[in-house]
């Protein structure tokens, strides 16, 4: 099956990044937000990213205009009626996602593939809200989407081989390396990354070293682009807490259990970079 028309539900950091990358890769893209204000904020973020590319000489002004010409914002799900694939990147809330997929299932033609960008929710539970379990997979991108080279294709117990192959080829057409994983919380990357980040918080909590020395240790000792506490702030402490709880609930292993300090920071509303404070403080810039 050939994918030409792409739908993206959600124009936040992840959905906007996915829409941007798809439009840059030549696809006709419809991206949907729940109201005009959020839609305009998301589209402005994409324009800002593209403008930076032009300023760096990575893209010409006319190329930017062409990319923007392929990108259509909407607040209506009906706009997905002619899409070949719909990528969903909305809030990590299972009842909301199931309701959304139930509506999309009625709007989209039978051939449309559905792919969720969830980081940790179970894909088959979303697929079960539709009559197209065979054409339903996970397609998990990494932040920042335009820069990170990976996409995880998540195959449920009901996904057909041809759907997995089509989505894998689609991810490759976005210039991502596509890896395939089973439908268990965290897939491959977060299954390994989340316990590592939680461990870094635990050793900080027990006073092993300063936050800077823990981060420098992994940044300079292992050549990671960011130390674990900086990365936790970057991912969002609320997100990390949410994923850790889901993984702990599924596997019942202590290494996935969010440490006390993480819970306290989340309860205090200190989510990291997005709120200006987490393990570190960030200026509004
Ligand atoms: N949006 C779009 N592009 C961005 C960006 C953003 N928020 N931040 C940085 N970039 C781009 C820059 O434009 C630049 O692009 P270019 O190479 O084409 O010019 C490139 O990223 C590098 O940026 P900078 O030179 O400004 O900065 P750094 O070299 O310090 O890199 C970083 C920034 C790419 C964020 C790097 O620190 C990094 O790779 N950090 C680790 C990120 C990571 O691990 N992400 C995965 C998180 S886990 C996840 O997403 C899964 C989820 O389920 C939790």
CSV table of C-alpha atoms and ligand atoms in Angstrom, one decimal:
chain,number,residue,atom,x,y,z
A,1,UNK,CA,0.0,0.0,0.0
A,2,UNK,CA,1.2,3.5,-0.9
A,3,UNK,CA,0.9,6.3,1.6
A,4,UNK,CA,0.4,9.7,0.2
A,5,UNK,CA,-1.9,11.6,2.5
A,6,UNK,CA,-1.0,11.8,6.2
A,7,UNK,CA,-3.1,12.9,9.1
A,8,UNK,CA,-1.7,13.9,12.5
A,9,UNK,CA,-3.9,14.3,15.6
A,10,UNK,CA,-2.4,16.6,18.1
A,11,UNK,CA,-0.1,19.6,17.3
A,12,UNK,CA,1.9,19.7,20.5
A,13,UNK,CA,5.6,19.2,20.7
A,14,UNK,CA,5.4,15.6,19.4
A,15,UNK,CA,2.5,15.9,17.0
A,16,UNK,CA,3.8,19.2,15.5
A,17,UNK,CA,7.3,17.6,15.1
A,18,UNK,CA,5.7,14.6,13.3
A,19,UNK,CA,3.6,16.8,11.0
A,20,UNK,CA,6.7,18.9,10.2
A,21,UNK,CA,8.8,16.0,9.3
A,22,UNK,CA,6.1,14.4,7.2
A,23,UNK,CA,5.5,17.7,5.3
A,24,UNK,CA,9.3,18.0,4.8
A,25,UNK,CA,9.4,14.5,3.4
A,26,UNK,CA,6.9,15.5,0.7
A,27,UNK,CA,3.6,14.2,2.2
A,28,UNK,CA,0.3,16.1,2.1
A,29,UNK,CA,-0.3,16.6,5.8
A,30,UNK,CA,-3.5,17.5,7.8
A,31,UNK,CA,-2.8,18.2,11.4
A,32,UNK,CA,-5.6,18.6,14.0
A,33,UNK,CA,-5.8,20.4,17.3
A,34,UNK,CA,-8.9,20.7,19.5
A,35,UNK,CA,-9.2,24.5,19.1
A,36,UNK,CA,-7.8,27.4,17.0
A,37,UNK,CA,-5.6,28.7,19.8
A,38,UNK,CA,-3.7,25.4,20.2
A,39,UNK,CA,-3.6,24.9,16.5
A,40,UNK,CA,-2.1,28.3,15.8
A,41,UNK,CA,0.4,27.8,18.6
A,42,UNK,CA,1.5,24.4,17.2
A,43,UNK,CA,1.7,25.8,13.6
A,44,UNK,CA,3.8,28.7,14.8
A,45,UNK,CA,6.2,26.4,16.5
A,46,UNK,CA,6.6,24.4,13.3
A,47,UNK,CA,7.1,27.7,11.3
A,48,UNK,CA,9.8,28.8,13.9
A,49,UNK,CA,11.6,25.4,13.4
A,50,UNK,CA,11.6,25.8,9.6
A,51,UNK,CA,12.6,29.4,9.8
A,52,UNK,CA,15.6,28.4,11.9
A,53,UNK,CA,16.5,25.8,9.2
A,54,UNK,CA,16.4,28.6,6.6
A,55,UNK,CA,18.6,30.9,8.8
A,56,UNK,CA,21.1,28.1,9.2
A,57,UNK,CA,21.2,27.6,5.4
A,58,UNK,CA,19.8,24.1,5.6
A,59,UNK,CA,16.7,25.0,3.6
A,60,UNK,CA,15.8,27.8,1.1
A,61,UNK,CA,13.0,30.2,1.6
A,62,UNK,CA,11.1,28.6,-1.3
A,63,UNK,CA,11.5,25.1,0.1
A,64,UNK,CA,10.1,26.4,3.4
A,65,UNK,CA,7.1,27.8,1.6
A,66,UNK,CA,6.6,24.5,-0.2
A,67,UNK,CA,6.7,22.5,3.1
A,68,UNK,CA,4.2,24.9,4.6
A,69,UNK,CA,2.0,24.6,1.5
A,70,UNK,CA,1.8,20.8,2.2
A,71,UNK,CA,0.8,21.4,5.8
A,72,UNK,CA,-2.9,22.0,6.6
A,73,UNK,CA,-4.2,22.8,10.0
A,74,UNK,CA,-7.7,21.8,11.1
A,75,UNK,CA,-9.9,21.6,14.2
A,76,UNK,CA,-12.2,19.0,12.7
A,77,UNK,CA,-11.7,15.2,12.6
A,78,UNK,CA,-13.8,15.0,9.5
A,79,UNK,CA,-10.7,16.4,7.6
A,80,UNK,CA,-9.2,12.9,8.0
A,81,UNK,CA,-11.7,11.3,5.7
A,82,UNK,CA,-9.2,10.9,2.8
A,83,UNK,CA,-6.1,10.1,4.8
A,84,UNK,CA,-4.0,6.9,4.1
A,85,UNK,CA,-2.4,7.0,7.6
A,86,UNK,CA,-3.4,8.8,10.8
A,87,UNK,CA,-0.7,9.3,13.4
A,88,UNK,CA,-2.0,10.2,16.9
A,89,UNK,CA,0.0,12.2,19.4
A,90,UNK,CA,-2.6,13.4,21.9
A,91,UNK,CA,-2.6,13.4,25.7
A,92,UNK,CA,-1.6,10.1,27.3
A,93,UNK,CA,-5.1,9.2,28.5
A,94,UNK,CA,-6.5,5.8,27.5
A,95,UNK,CA,-10.2,6.7,27.7
A,96,UNK,CA,-9.6,9.8,25.6
A,97,UNK,CA,-7.6,7.9,23.1
A,98,UNK,CA,-10.2,5.2,22.8
A,99,UNK,CA,-12.9,7.7,22.2
A,100,UNK,CA,-10.8,9.4,19.5
A,101,UNK,CA,-10.1,6.2,17.7
A,102,UNK,CA,-13.7,5.1,17.8
A,103,UNK,CA,-14.6,8.4,16.1
A,104,UNK,CA,-11.8,8.2,13.6
A,105,UNK,CA,-12.8,4.6,12.8
A,106,UNK,CA,-16.2,5.9,11.5
A,107,UNK,CA,-14.7,8.8,9.6
A,108,UNK,CA,-11.7,7.1,7.8
A,109,UNK,CA,-12.0,4.7,4.9
A,110,UNK,CA,-11.2,1.0,5.5
A,111,UNK,CA,-7.7,1.2,4.1
A,112,UNK,CA,-6.5,3.9,6.5
A,113,UNK,CA,-3.8,2.8,9.0
A,114,UNK,CA,-3.9,4.1,12.5
A,115,UNK,CA,-0.6,4.6,14.4
A,116,UNK,CA,-0.3,5.9,18.0
A,117,UNK,CA,2.8,7.8,19.2
A,118,UNK,CA,2.1,6.8,22.8
A,119,UNK,CA,5.3,6.2,24.8
A,120,UNK,CA,3.9,3.6,27.2
A,121,UNK,CA,0.2,2.9,26.9
A,122,UNK,CA,-0.9,-0.5,25.5
A,123,UNK,CA,-1.6,-0.3,21.8
A,124,UNK,CA,-4.0,-3.1,21.6
A,125,UNK,CA,-6.3,-1.5,24.1
A,126,UNK,CA,-6.6,1.5,21.7
A,127,UNK,CA,-7.0,-0.8,18.6
A,128,UNK,CA,-9.8,-2.6,20.4
A,129,UNK,CA,-11.9,0.6,20.2
A,130,UNK,CA,-11.9,0.2,16.3
A,131,UNK,CA,-12.9,-2.4,13.8
A,132,UNK,CA,-9.4,-2.3,12.2
A,133,UNK,CA,-7.1,-4.0,14.8
A,134,UNK,CA,-5.1,-5.5,11.9
A,135,UNK,CA,-4.4,-1.9,10.6
A,136,UNK,CA,-3.3,-0.5,13.9
A,137,UNK,CA,0.2,-0.2,15.3
A,138,UNK,CA,2.3,2.1,17.5
A,139,UNK,CA,4.7,4.5,15.8
A,140,UNK,CA,6.8,6.1,18.6
A,141,UNK,CA,9.0,9.1,17.8
A,142,UNK,CA,11.6,10.8,20.0
A,143,UNK,CA,11.9,14.4,21.1
A,144,UNK,CA,13.0,16.6,19.3
A,145,UNK,CA,11.3,14.8,16.4
A,146,UNK,CA,13.0,16.6,13.5
A,147,UNK,CA,16.5,15.8,15.0
A,148,UNK,CA,16.1,12.3,16.5
A,149,UNK,CA,16.8,9.6,14.0
A,150,UNK,CA,14.7,6.8,15.4
A,151,UNK,CA,11.1,5.6,15.2
A,152,UNK,CA,9.8,2.5,17.0
A,153,UNK,CA,7.1,0.5,15.1
A,154,UNK,CA,5.0,-1.4,17.6
A,155,UNK,CA,3.3,-4.6,16.5
A,156,UNK,CA,0.4,-5.8,18.5
A,157,UNK,CA,-1.0,-9.3,18.7
A,158,UNK,CA,-3.5,-8.2,16.0
A,159,UNK,CA,-1.3,-6.0,13.6
A,160,UNK,CA,-1.0,-7.5,10.2
A,161,UNK,CA,2.5,-8.1,8.7
A,162,UNK,CA,1.6,-5.9,5.8
A,163,UNK,CA,0.6,-3.0,8.1
A,164,UNK,CA,3.9,-3.3,10.0
A,165,UNK,CA,5.9,-3.3,6.7
A,166,UNK,CA,4.0,-0.3,5.4
A,167,UNK,CA,4.5,1.7,8.5
A,168,UNK,CA,8.2,0.7,8.7
A,169,UNK,CA,8.7,1.9,5.1
A,170,UNK,CA,6.7,5.1,5.9
A,171,UNK,CA,9.0,5.8,8.9
A,172,UNK,CA,12.0,5.2,6.7
A,173,UNK,CA,10.6,7.7,4.2
A,174,UNK,CA,10.7,10.3,7.0
A,175,UNK,CA,14.5,9.7,7.2
A,176,UNK,CA,14.1,7.7,10.4
A,177,UNK,CA,15.7,4.3,11.3
A,178,UNK,CA,12.7,2.1,12.1
A,179,UNK,CA,13.0,-0.6,14.7
A,180,UNK,CA,10.2,-3.1,15.5
A,181,UNK,CA,9.0,-4.0,19.0
A,182,UNK,CA,6.3,-5.9,20.7
A,183,UNK,CA,3.4,-4.1,22.4
A,184,UNK,CA,4.7,-4.0,26.0
A,185,UNK,CA,5.0,-0.8,28.0
A,186,UNK,CA,8.1,1.3,27.0
A,187,UNK,CA,8.7,-0.8,23.8
A,188,UNK,CA,12.5,-1.0,23.4
A,189,UNK,CA,13.9,2.5,24.2
A,190,UNK,CA,11.8,3.5,27.2
A,191,UNK,CA,12.1,-0.1,28.6
A,192,UNK,CA,15.8,0.6,28.9
A,193,UNK,CA,15.9,4.4,29.3
A,194,UNK,CA,13.3,4.8,32.1
A,195,UNK,CA,15.0,2.5,34.7
A,196,UNK,CA,18.3,4.3,34.0
A,197,UNK,CA,16.7,7.8,34.5
A,198,UNK,CA,14.9,6.6,37.7
A,199,UNK,CA,18.2,5.1,39.0
A,200,UNK,CA,19.9,8.5,38.4
A,201,UNK,CA,17.2,10.2,40.5
A,202,UNK,CA,17.6,7.5,43.2
A,203,UNK,CA,21.4,8.0,43.5
A,204,UNK,CA,20.9,11.8,43.6
A,205,UNK,CA,18.2,11.3,46.2
A,206,UNK,CA,20.6,9.2,48.4
A,207,UNK,CA,23.3,11.9,48.1
A,208,UNK,CA,25.9,10.0,46.0
A,209,UNK,CA,26.9,13.2,44.2
A,210,UNK,CA,25.7,16.6,43.1
A,211,UNK,CA,23.3,16.8,40.2
A,212,UNK,CA,26.0,18.4,38.0
A,213,UNK,CA,28.5,15.6,38.8
A,214,UNK,CA,25.9,12.8,38.1
A,215,UNK,CA,25.1,14.5,34.7
A,216,UNK,CA,28.8,15.2,33.9
A,217,UNK,CA,29.6,11.6,34.7
A,218,UNK,CA,27.3,10.2,32.1
A,219,UNK,CA,27.8,13.0,29.6
A,220,UNK,CA,31.6,12.9,29.6
A,221,UNK,CA,32.2,9.3,30.8
A,222,UNK,CA,29.8,7.7,28.3
A,223,UNK,CA,29.4,10.4,25.7
A,224,UNK,CA,25.7,10.8,26.2
A,225,UNK,CA,24.5,14.2,24.7
A,226,UNK,CA,22.7,15.0,28.0
A,227,UNK,CA,23.2,13.7,31.6
A,228,UNK,CA,20.3,11.8,33.0
A,229,UNK,CA,18.9,14.5,35.3
A,230,UNK,CA,19.0,17.0,32.4
A,231,UNK,CA,17.4,14.5,30.2
A,232,UNK,CA,14.7,13.8,32.8
A,233,UNK,CA,13.9,17.5,32.9
A,234,UNK,CA,13.9,17.6,29.1
A,235,UNK,CA,11.5,14.6,28.8
A,236,UNK,CA,9.3,16.1,31.5
A,237,UNK,CA,9.2,14.8,35.1
A,238,UNK,CA,5.4,14.4,34.8
A,239,UNK,CA,5.9,12.3,31.7
A,240,UNK,CA,8.7,10.2,33.3
A,241,UNK,CA,6.6,9.7,36.4
A,242,UNK,CA,3.6,8.6,34.3
A,243,UNK,CA,5.6,6.1,32.2
A,244,UNK,CA,7.4,4.7,35.3
A,245,UNK,CA,4.0,4.1,37.0
A,246,UNK,CA,2.6,2.3,33.9
A,247,UNK,CA,5.7,0.1,33.6
A,248,UNK,CA,5.7,-0.7,37.3
A,249,UNK,CA,2.0,-1.6,37.1
A,250,UNK,CA,2.7,-3.9,34.2
A,251,UNK,CA,5.9,-5.6,35.2
A,252,UNK,CA,5.8,-5.3,39.1
A,253,UNK,CA,9.5,-4.7,39.2
A,254,UNK,CA,11.0,-2.1,41.7
A,255,UNK,CA,13.4,-0.7,39.0
A,256,UNK,CA,10.4,0.8,37.2
A,257,UNK,CA,8.9,2.4,40.4
A,258,UNK,CA,9.2,6.2,40.5
A,259,UNK,CA,11.4,7.3,43.4
A,260,UNK,CA,10.0,9.4,46.2
A,261,UNK,CA,11.8,12.6,45.0
A,262,UNK,CA,10.4,12.3,41.5
A,263,UNK,CA,6.9,12.1,43.0
A,264,UNK,CA,7.5,15.1,45.2
A,265,UNK,CA,8.7,17.2,42.3
A,266,UNK,CA,5.7,16.3,40.2
A,267,UNK,CA,3.3,17.1,43.1
A,268,UNK,CA,5.0,20.5,43.4
A,269,UNK,CA,4.3,21.1,39.7
A,270,UNK,CA,8.0,21.1,38.9
A,271,UNK,CA,8.0,19.2,35.6
A,272,UNK,CA,11.4,20.2,34.3
A,273,UNK,CA,12.1,22.4,31.3
A,274,UNK,CA,8.5,23.0,30.4
A,275,UNK,CA,7.6,24.6,33.7
A,276,UNK,CA,11.0,26.3,34.2
A,277,UNK,CA,12.0,24.2,37.1
A,278,UNK,CA,12.8,20.6,37.8
A,279,UNK,CA,16.2,19.3,38.8
A,280,UNK,CA,17.5,22.5,37.3
A,281,UNK,CA,16.1,26.0,36.8
A,282,UNK,CA,15.5,27.3,33.3
A,283,UNK,CA,15.0,30.8,32.1
A,284,UNK,CA,11.9,31.5,30.0
A,285,UNK,CA,14.2,31.7,27.0
B,1,LIG,N1,12.9,21.2,18.2
B,1,LIG,C1,13.4,21.0,17.0
B,1,LIG,N2,14.7,20.9,16.7
B,1,LIG,C2,15.5,21.0,17.8
B,1,LIG,C3,15.1,21.2,19.1
B,1,LIG,C4,13.7,21.4,19.3
B,1,LIG,N3,13.2,21.6,20.5
B,1,LIG,N4,16.2,21.3,19.9
B,1,LIG,C5,17.2,21.1,19.1
B,1,LIG,N5,16.9,20.9,17.8
B,1,LIG,C6,17.7,20.6,16.7
B,1,LIG,C7,18.6,21.9,16.3
B,1,LIG,O1,17.8,22.7,15.4
B,1,LIG,C8,19.8,21.2,15.7
B,1,LIG,O2,19.4,20.8,14.3
B,1,LIG,P1,20.6,20.8,13.2
B,1,LIG,O3,21.6,19.8,13.6
B,1,LIG,O4,19.8,20.3,12.0
B,1,LIG,O5,21.1,22.2,13.1
B,1,LIG,C9,20.0,19.9,16.4
B,1,LIG,O6,18.7,19.7,17.1
B,1,LIG,C10,21.0,20.1,17.5
B,1,LIG,O7,20.6,21.2,18.3
B,1,LIG,P2,21.7,22.2,19.0
B,1,LIG,O8,22.9,22.2,18.2
B,1,LIG,O9,21.0,23.4,19.3
B,1,LIG,O10,21.9,21.6,20.4
B,1,LIG,P3,22.6,20.3,20.9
B,1,LIG,O11,23.7,19.9,20.0
B,1,LIG,O12,22.9,20.5,22.3
B,1,LIG,O13,21.5,19.1,20.8
B,1,LIG,C11,19.7,17.8,21.5
B,1,LIG,C12,20.3,19.2,21.4
B,1,LIG,C13,19.4,17.3,20.1
B,1,LIG,C14,18.4,18.0,22.2
B,1,LIG,C15,20.7,16.9,22.2
B,1,LIG,O14,21.0,17.4,23.5
B,1,LIG,C16,20.2,15.5,22.4
B,1,LIG,O15,20.2,14.7,21.5
B,1,LIG,N6,19.7,15.2,23.7
B,1,LIG,C17,19.1,13.9,24.0
B,1,LIG,C18,17.7,13.9,23.5
B,1,LIG,C19,17.0,12.6,23.8
B,1,LIG,O16,17.5,11.7,24.4
B,1,LIG,N7,15.7,12.5,23.3
B,1,LIG,C20,14.9,11.4,23.6
B,1,LIG,C21,14.1,11.6,24.8
B,1,LIG,S1,13.1,10.2,25.2
B,1,LIG,C22,11.8,10.4,24.2
B,1,LIG,O17,11.6,11.3,23.5
B,1,LIG,C23,10.8,9.3,24.3
B,1,LIG,C24,9.6,9.7,25.1
B,1,LIG,O18,8.6,8.6,25.0
B,1,LIG,C25,9.8,9.9,26.6
